[in-house]
Amino acid sequence: MKIAYFDCFSGASGDMLLGALLDAGVDLATLEAELRRLPVAGWTISAGRTKKKGIAATQVRVESGEHHPHRGLSEILKLIEAAAGAGLSRRAATLASRIFTRLGEAEAKIHNTTTEKIHFHEVGAVDAIVDIVGVAIGFEMLGIEQFFCSPLNVGSGRIEAAHGILPVPAPATAELLLGAPTYSSGIERELVTPTGAAIITTVAKSFGAMPAMTVSKIGYGSGTADLPTQANVLRMFVGEALAHGLASAGPSACDETIAVIEANFDDLNPQVYGYFAEKALEAGALDVFCAAVQMKKGRPGQLVTLLSPLDRTDALTELLFRETTTIGVRTHQASRRILAREWVPVETQHGTVRMKVARANGHILNAAPEYEDCRRIASERGVPLKQVLADAAFAFQKRTSGRE
């Protein structure tokens, strides 16, 4: 399984995480093409090499002409959903939505209100949206399945924000970091931003020392400030897990534990199911599927199953009760084994198509064209979908012929 470890000795922010991803191998042009699916205009993204206390790192700049509009959570989620409708991968869109939802919940608690009434200030601006969605895309492009993080250096002092002078860490940041190990090295500066805290705490499986792993890439993402005593960078290690990877021997070599949520129906409207499945994926479900079953008294019915991260079980169970006709839900835990996956762009005569490549022990076991890319190209170029799929598979086979 491919994992990542965030070394946050100088904190974490959205642009530092994005810089670390680019430094670790994410292609900027491909990333920008995916970000352009967002229905927002007037922004640019660039990346360059810099040095912080002698350490070379990648610094990302996202610039826009707007001045911190007060976007609500629902508006931001609609922007992300529109991007998914325009071809952004569902997995990246779901993760970005989860990050913003977590951020909204923290802000709502701080201001003693609801997420529906929350309007983001700095994090509602285009640059913050690009940071969060870009990080979600970058994680998928590198094929990272699990995340781990060091204790976070939060900084100290005071900052000026939309609500006035605030202590460091800012209230929303402190709320997001509840339960995570934090410290301050004494530097009087905000080192962990709300955006960085939201991303890290949404994806990190655990905090502490670096896990056992075979490191294949290291990315350094630079912050903008020059700190007096240390490099203002976030370091990200990417590689294969040792303790739970496929190379491990024995029956205990499973990748992760997930929740399985089930309910039987004999009165579920198919239109309601389609809507519910979309909402469940947006809410963080790993998968949703429906199977035909025979119920009591010989009635035909449906078995609806959700695969869920353990920390989303309650939220998805509540969604199942709220959006469907069920009055009872079954849950249990299951082991899930996942091959390490990554996105590999290939060039075809019709355009660029991402291939989802699965590996084990360094060998390619499976490769498939990304359907949304092929569907979009087929629609734009007037080419049969099956032809685009076949050409992408051929281009990948030609590219990898004789090597893995």
C-alpha positions as a Python dict, from the first residue, in 0.01 Angstrom:
ca = {
    (1, 'M'): (0, 0, 0),
    (2, 'K'): (130, 347, -86),
    (3, 'I'): (138, 577, 214),
    (4, 'A'): (254, 930, 296),
    (5, 'Y'): (406, 1075, 610),
    (6, 'F'): (386, 1450, 677),
    (7, 'D'): (679, 1593, 874),
    (8, 'C'): (531, 1918, 1008),
    (9, 'F'): (829, 2055, 1202),
    (10, 'S'): (746, 2402, 1063),
    (11, 'G'): (371, 2360, 1058),
    (12, 'A'): (137, 2301, 766),
    (13, 'S'): (-62, 2509, 520),
    (14, 'G'): (-244, 2445, 196),
    (15, 'D'): (30, 2589, -24),
    (16, 'M'): (302, 2396, 164),
    (17, 'L'): (115, 2068, 113),
    (18, 'L'): (58, 2149, -254),
    (19, 'G'): (426, 2236, -295),
    (20, 'A'): (532, 1909, -133),
    (21, 'L'): (309, 1715, -373),
    (22, 'L'): (459, 1889, -677),
    (23, 'D'): (808, 1835, -536),
    (24, 'A'): (727, 1464, -498),
    (25, 'G'): (631, 1425, -862),
    (26, 'V'): (283, 1563, -929),
    (27, 'D'): (283, 1724, -1275),
    (28, 'L'): (180, 2091, -1255),
    (29, 'A'): (23, 2102, -1603),
    (30, 'T'): (-192, 1796, -1534),
    (31, 'L'): (-289, 1933, -1193),
    (32, 'E'): (-389, 2269, -1339),
    (33, 'A'): (-595, 2101, -1612),
    (34, 'E'): (-792, 1919, -1342),
    (35, 'L'): (-833, 2236, -1134),
    (36, 'R'): (-972, 2420, -1438),
    (37, 'R'): (-1282, 2201, -1404),
    (38, 'L'): (-1379, 2425, -1111),
    (39, 'P'): (-1634, 2686, -1229),
    (40, 'V'): (-1426, 2978, -1100),
    (41, 'A'): (-1219, 3209, -1316),
    (42, 'G'): (-954, 3473, -1274),
    (43, 'W'): (-686, 3268, -1100),
    (44, 'T'): (-340, 3147, -1189),
    (45, 'I'): (-115, 2882, -1035),
    (46, 'S'): (262, 2867, -1062),
    (47, 'A'): (543, 2681, -892),
    (48, 'G'): (912, 2748, -858),
    (49, 'R'): (1219, 2629, -675),
    (50, 'T'): (1332, 2816, -367),
    (51, 'K'): (1556, 2764, -65),
    (52, 'K'): (1465, 2792, 301),
    (53, 'K'): (1765, 2781, 535),
    (54, 'G'): (1959, 2598, 264),
    (55, 'I'): (1688, 2336, 194),
    (56, 'A'): (1560, 2333, -165),
    (57, 'A'): (1181, 2322, -186),
    (58, 'T'): (892, 2389, -422),
    (59, 'Q'): (691, 2703, -359),
    (60, 'V'): (340, 2728, -503),
    (61, 'R'): (166, 3056, -574),
    (62, 'V'): (-206, 3078, -641),
    (63, 'E'): (-314, 3430, -735),
    (64, 'S'): (-656, 3573, -810),
    (65, 'G'): (-813, 3913, -856),
    (66, 'E'): (-1091, 3868, -602),
    (67, 'H'): (-1072, 4003, -248),
    (68, 'H'): (-1178, 3729, -2),
    (69, 'P'): (-1549, 3690, -86),
    (70, 'H'): (-1768, 3552, 191),
    (71, 'R'): (-1860, 3218, 37),
    (72, 'G'): (-2079, 2982, 234),
    (73, 'L'): (-2006, 2613, 278),
    (74, 'S'): (-2296, 2512, 54),
    (75, 'E'): (-2169, 2739, -224),
    (76, 'I'): (-1820, 2589, -206),
    (77, 'L'): (-1958, 2234, -207),
    (78, 'K'): (-2163, 2323, -516),
    (79, 'L'): (-1847, 2446, -691),
    (80, 'I'): (-1675, 2117, -614),
    (81, 'E'): (-1976, 1916, -728),
    (82, 'A'): (-1987, 2116, -1052),
    (83, 'A'): (-1620, 2031, -1108),
    (84, 'A'): (-1703, 1662, -1057),
    (85, 'G'): (-1977, 1698, -1316),
    (86, 'A'): (-1718, 1845, -1553),
    (87, 'G'): (-1485, 1546, -1515),
    (88, 'L'): (-1301, 1592, -1184),
    (89, 'S'): (-1259, 1249, -1027),
    (90, 'R'): (-1528, 1161, -775),
    (91, 'R'): (-1266, 1053, -524),
    (92, 'A'): (-1086, 1389, -531),
    (93, 'A'): (-1415, 1580, -520),
    (94, 'T'): (-1535, 1377, -223),
    (95, 'L'): (-1214, 1436, -29),
    (96, 'A'): (-1220, 1810, -101),
    (97, 'S'): (-1583, 1826, 14),
    (98, 'R'): (-1495, 1638, 334),
    (99, 'I'): (-1212, 1882, 407),
    (100, 'F'): (-1434, 2186, 360),
    (101, 'T'): (-1715, 2026, 561),
    (102, 'R'): (-1475, 1958, 849),
    (103, 'L'): (-1355, 2317, 828),
    (104, 'G'): (-1715, 2440, 829),
    (105, 'E'): (-1801, 2231, 1133),
    (106, 'A'): (-1505, 2377, 1323),
    (107, 'E'): (-1599, 2734, 1229),
    (108, 'A'): (-1962, 2672, 1324),
    (109, 'K'): (-1861, 2547, 1668),
    (110, 'I'): (-1633, 2845, 1729),
    (111, 'H'): (-1907, 3092, 1633),
    (112, 'N'): (-2190, 2895, 1801),
    (113, 'T'): (-2391, 2861, 1482),
    (114, 'T'): (-2468, 2602, 1213),
    (115, 'T'): (-2272, 2505, 904),
    (116, 'E'): (-2557, 2643, 691),
    (117, 'K'): (-2495, 2991, 834),
    (118, 'I'): (-2116, 2983, 821),
    (119, 'H'): (-1952, 3210, 564),
    (120, 'F'): (-1580, 3155, 517),
    (121, 'H'): (-1353, 3456, 493),
    (122, 'E'): (-993, 3383, 393),
    (123, 'V'): (-1059, 3014, 326),
    (124, 'G'): (-1352, 3103, 100),
    (125, 'A'): (-1125, 3279, -145),
    (126, 'V'): (-1030, 3120, -476),
    (127, 'D'): (-670, 3057, -368),
    (128, 'A'): (-782, 2851, -67),
    (129, 'I'): (-1031, 2656, -280),
    (130, 'V'): (-757, 2581, -534),
    (131, 'D'): (-523, 2473, -252),
    (132, 'I'): (-769, 2225, -101),
    (133, 'V'): (-901, 2082, -427),
    (134, 'G'): (-547, 2073, -566),
    (135, 'V'): (-419, 1877, -268),
    (136, 'A'): (-706, 1627, -306),
    (137, 'I'): (-617, 1584, -674),
    (138, 'G'): (-247, 1552, -594),
    (139, 'F'): (-305, 1277, -339),
    (140, 'E'): (-493, 1080, -603),
    (141, 'M'): (-234, 1143, -873),
    (142, 'L'): (35, 992, -650),
    (143, 'G'): (-192, 700, -559),
    (144, 'I'): (-163, 757, -183),
    (145, 'E'): (-402, 540, 18),
    (146, 'Q'): (-313, 619, 379),
    (147, 'F'): (-163, 918, 556),
    (148, 'F'): (38, 961, 875),
    (149, 'C'): (162, 1277, 1041),
    (150, 'S'): (419, 1399, 1291),
    (151, 'P'): (326, 1623, 1585),
    (152, 'L'): (252, 1970, 1447),
    (153, 'N'): (450, 2282, 1534),
    (154, 'V'): (172, 2542, 1561),
    (155, 'G'): (382, 2853, 1633),
    (156, 'S'): (281, 3125, 1878),
    (157, 'G'): (189, 3493, 1907),
    (158, 'R'): (-97, 3684, 1747),
    (159, 'I'): (-233, 3722, 1394),
    (160, 'E'): (-466, 3971, 1227),
    (161, 'A'): (-773, 3809, 1069),
    (162, 'A'): (-1118, 3907, 944),
    (163, 'H'): (-1251, 3896, 1301),
    (164, 'G'): (-966, 4105, 1444),
    (165, 'I'): (-654, 4008, 1638),
    (166, 'L'): (-649, 3637, 1720),
    (167, 'P'): (-415, 3415, 1921),
    (168, 'V'): (-200, 3147, 1756),
    (169, 'P'): (-315, 2886, 1684),
    (170, 'A'): (-632, 3055, 1557),
    (171, 'P'): (-953, 2929, 1722),
    (172, 'A'): (-1061, 2729, 1415),
    (173, 'T'): (-715, 2575, 1386),
    (174, 'A'): (-714, 2481, 1754),
    (175, 'E'): (-1057, 2321, 1717),
    (176, 'L'): (-945, 2121, 1413),
    (177, 'L'): (-634, 1999, 1596),
    (178, 'L'): (-823, 1861, 1896),
    (179, 'G'): (-682, 1514, 1965),
    (180, 'A'): (-373, 1566, 1749),
    (181, 'P'): (-28, 1611, 1910),
    (182, 'T'): (88, 1972, 1885),
    (183, 'Y'): (367, 2190, 2026),
    (184, 'S'): (531, 2528, 1977),
    (185, 'S'): (901, 2579, 1916),
    (186, 'G'): (860, 2940, 2027),
    (187, 'I'): (852, 3100, 1683),
    (188, 'E'): (609, 3394, 1694),
    (189, 'R'): (416, 3319, 1379),
    (190, 'E'): (113, 3119, 1266),
    (191, 'L'): (269, 2796, 1141),
    (192, 'V'): (-45, 2582, 1105),
    (193, 'T'): (-327, 2748, 913),
    (194, 'P'): (-693, 2643, 926),
    (195, 'T'): (-659, 2507, 572),
    (196, 'G'): (-352, 2302, 663),
    (197, 'A'): (-513, 2174, 982),
    (198, 'A'): (-832, 2076, 798),
    (199, 'I'): (-642, 1882, 531),
    (200, 'I'): (-411, 1702, 774),
    (201, 'T'): (-679, 1604, 1026),
    (202, 'T'): (-917, 1487, 755),
    (203, 'V'): (-674, 1243, 596),
    (204, 'A'): (-427, 1142, 870),
    (205, 'K'): (-484, 794, 1007),
    (206, 'S'): (-257, 853, 1306),
    (207, 'F'): (-1, 1095, 1448),
    (208, 'G'): (344, 1024, 1584),
    (209, 'A'): (669, 874, 1462),
    (210, 'M'): (727, 786, 1099),
    (211, 'P'): (576, 444, 1017),
    (212, 'A'): (776, 155, 875),
    (213, 'M'): (792, 220, 502),
    (214, 'T'): (1014, 197, 197),
    (215, 'V'): (1045, 559, 85),
    (216, 'S'): (1037, 620, -290),
    (217, 'K'): (987, 997, -300),
    (218, 'I'): (1042, 1295, -71),
    (219, 'G'): (874, 1628, -136),
    (220, 'Y'): (953, 1963, 26),
    (221, 'G'): (682, 2229, 15),
    (222, 'S'): (781, 2585, 103),
    (223, 'G'): (588, 2844, 299),
    (224, 'T'): (616, 3211, 206),
    (225, 'A'): (784, 3347, 520),
    (226, 'D'): (1148, 3319, 618),
    (227, 'L'): (1165, 3188, 974),
    (228, 'P'): (1452, 3303, 1199),
    (229, 'T'): (1584, 2968, 1319),
    (230, 'Q'): (1453, 2693, 1090),
    (231, 'A'): (1347, 2612, 736),
    (232, 'N'): (985, 2704, 664),
    (233, 'V'): (907, 2383, 477),
    (234, 'L'): (680, 2082, 510),
    (235, 'R'): (846, 1751, 428),
    (236, 'M'): (641, 1465, 284),
    (237, 'F'): (766, 1107, 253),
    (238, 'V'): (589, 882, 1),
    (239, 'G'): (644, 508, -28),
    (240, 'E'): (524, 156, 38),
    (241, 'A'): (410, 49, 384),
    (242, 'L'): (610, -236, 533),
    (243, 'A'): (398, -344, 827),
    (244, 'H'): (77, -388, 632),
    (245, 'G'): (189, -409, 270),
    (246, 'L'): (131, -691, 27),
    (247, 'A'): (491, -798, 71),
    (248, 'S'): (418, -894, 431),
    (249, 'A'): (370, -1260, 499),
    (250, 'G'): (84, -1420, 684),
    (251, 'P'): (-291, -1367, 712),
    (252, 'S'): (-251, -1045, 909),
    (253, 'A'): (-132, -852, 605),
    (254, 'C'): (-456, -658, 550),
    (255, 'D'): (-438, -292, 460),
    (256, 'E'): (-713, -132, 664),
    (257, 'T'): (-1033, -187, 855),
    (258, 'I'): (-1353, -33, 722),
    (259, 'A'): (-1718, -28, 822),
    (260, 'V'): (-1985, -207, 619),
    (261, 'I'): (-2332, -50, 651),
    (262, 'E'): (-2632, -245, 517),
    (263, 'A'): (-3009, -214, 493),
    (264, 'N'): (-3280, -419, 319),
    (265, 'F'): (-3567, -256, 127),
    (266, 'D'): (-3887, -371, -39),
    (267, 'D'): (-4023, -18, -93),
    (268, 'L'): (-3725, 187, -213),
    (269, 'N'): (-3793, 413, -511),
    (270, 'P'): (-3508, 365, -764),
    (271, 'Q'): (-3491, 742, -813),
    (272, 'V'): (-3439, 789, -439),
    (273, 'Y'): (-3160, 529, -445),
    (274, 'G'): (-2973, 713, -720),
    (275, 'Y'): (-2993, 1039, -528),
    (276, 'F'): (-2892, 871, -202),
    (277, 'A'): (-2590, 702, -362),
    (278, 'E'): (-2462, 1040, -486),
    (279, 'K'): (-2510, 1197, -142),
    (280, 'A'): (-2336, 905, 30),
    (281, 'L'): (-2029, 934, -194),
    (282, 'E'): (-2019, 1308, -132),
    (283, 'A'): (-2036, 1237, 244),
    (284, 'G'): (-1728, 1015, 232),
    (285, 'A'): (-1852, 664, 148),
    (286, 'L'): (-1584, 454, -20),
    (287, 'D'): (-1844, 272, -229),
    (288, 'V'): (-2222, 227, -254),
    (289, 'F'): (-2394, -62, -428),
    (290, 'C'): (-2732, -229, -454),
    (291, 'A'): (-2811, -600, -499),
    (292, 'A'): (-3137, -785, -556),
    (293, 'V'): (-3252, -1006, -266),
    (294, 'Q'): (-3559, -1212, -181),
    (295, 'M'): (-3723, -1100, 140),
    (296, 'K'): (-3987, -1251, 368),
    (297, 'K'): (-4317, -1362, 213),
    (298, 'G'): (-4131, -1405, -117),
    (299, 'R'): (-4116, -1033, -190),
    (300, 'P'): (-3832, -911, -415),
    (301, 'G'): (-3621, -642, -255),
    (302, 'Q'): (-3288, -463, -258),
    (303, 'L'): (-2986, -483, -31),
    (304, 'V'): (-2811, -146, -15),
    (305, 'T'): (-2452, -159, 108),
    (306, 'L'): (-2211, 121, 192),
    (307, 'L'): (-1838, 83, 250),
    (308, 'S'): (-1723, 351, 491),
    (309, 'P'): (-1411, 476, 668),
    (310, 'L'): (-1456, 405, 1038),
    (311, 'D'): (-1476, 775, 1123),
    (312, 'R'): (-1768, 829, 880),
    (313, 'T'): (-1986, 542, 1005),
    (314, 'D'): (-2220, 751, 1219),
    (315, 'A'): (-2263, 1024, 958),
    (316, 'L'): (-2340, 776, 679),
    (317, 'T'): (-2579, 577, 900),
    (318, 'E'): (-2766, 898, 979),
    (319, 'L'): (-2778, 979, 606),
    (320, 'L'): (-2923, 634, 532),
    (321, 'F'): (-3201, 688, 786),
    (322, 'R'): (-3271, 1041, 666),
    (323, 'E'): (-3276, 983, 290),
    (324, 'T'): (-3433, 636, 260),
    (325, 'T'): (-3729, 442, 400),
    (326, 'T'): (-3528, 205, 618),
    (327, 'I'): (-3603, 177, 990),
    (328, 'G'): (-3309, -54, 1066),
    (329, 'V'): (-2942, -62, 971),
    (330, 'R'): (-2675, -329, 1019),
    (331, 'T'): (-2307, -241, 1062),
    (332, 'H'): (-1996, -450, 1098),
    (333, 'Q'): (-1625, -410, 1040),
    (334, 'A'): (-1430, -575, 760),
    (335, 'S'): (-1070, -591, 641),
    (336, 'R'): (-993, -431, 306),
    (337, 'R'): (-681, -494, 99),
    (338, 'I'): (-596, -239, -164),
    (339, 'L'): (-329, -242, -431),
    (340, 'A'): (-109, 67, -450),
    (341, 'R'): (-258, 294, -716),
    (342, 'E'): (-141, 596, -908),
    (343, 'W'): (-252, 810, -1201),
    (344, 'V'): (-35, 798, -1513),
    (345, 'P'): (-125, 1041, -1796),
    (346, 'V'): (-90, 906, -2151),
    (347, 'E'): (-116, 1094, -2479),
    (348, 'T'): (-360, 971, -2744),
    (349, 'Q'): (-459, 1117, -3079),
    (350, 'H'): (-772, 1250, -2907),
    (351, 'G'): (-604, 1410, -2602),
    (352, 'T'): (-457, 1325, -2262),
    (353, 'V'): (-616, 1038, -2068),
    (354, 'R'): (-527, 936, -1715),
    (355, 'M'): (-464, 567, -1655),
    (356, 'K'): (-534, 422, -1311),
    (357, 'V'): (-238, 191, -1251),
    (358, 'A'): (-235, -70, -972),
    (359, 'R'): (93, -218, -849),
    (360, 'A'): (215, -481, -604),
    (361, 'N'): (578, -546, -515),
    (362, 'G'): (682, -302, -786),
    (363, 'H'): (493, -481, -1065),
    (364, 'I'): (197, -347, -1262),
    (365, 'L'): (-100, -576, -1206),
    (366, 'N'): (-376, -370, -1363),
    (367, 'A'): (-421, -53, -1566),
    (368, 'A'): (-746, 104, -1680),
    (369, 'P'): (-833, 432, -1856),
    (370, 'E'): (-1018, 685, -1639),
    (371, 'Y'): (-1378, 671, -1759),
    (372, 'E'): (-1456, 1039, -1697),
    (373, 'D'): (-1159, 1149, -1910),
    (374, 'C'): (-1264, 918, -2193),
    (375, 'R'): (-1630, 1019, -2168),
    (376, 'R'): (-1542, 1389, -2184),
    (377, 'I'): (-1309, 1344, -2482),
    (378, 'A'): (-1563, 1128, -2667),
    (379, 'S'): (-1828, 1395, -2615),
    (380, 'E'): (-1603, 1686, -2713),
    (381, 'R'): (-1445, 1520, -3019),
    (382, 'G'): (-1744, 1322, -3143),
    (383, 'V'): (-1544, 999, -3120),
    (384, 'P'): (-1697, 667, -3004),
    (385, 'L'): (-1627, 611, -2635),
    (386, 'K'): (-1502, 258, -2699),
    (387, 'Q'): (-1243, 398, -2941),
    (388, 'V'): (-1108, 645, -2684),
    (389, 'L'): (-1088, 367, -2423),
    (390, 'A'): (-905, 137, -2664),
    (391, 'D'): (-662, 406, -2780),
    (392, 'A'): (-575, 500, -2421),
    (393, 'A'): (-510, 137, -2327),
    (394, 'F'): (-294, 93, -2638),
    (395, 'A'): (-96, 411, -2565),
    (396, 'F'): (-25, 292, -2212),
    (397, 'Q'): (75, -55, -2330),
    (398, 'K'): (311, 99, -2585),
    (399, 'R'): (459, 330, -2322),
    (400, 'T'): (526, 50, -2074),
    (401, 'S'): (622, -223, -2321),
    (402, 'G'): (933, -399, -2199),
    (403, 'R'): (939, -225, -1861),
    (404, 'E'): (727, -171, -1551),
}
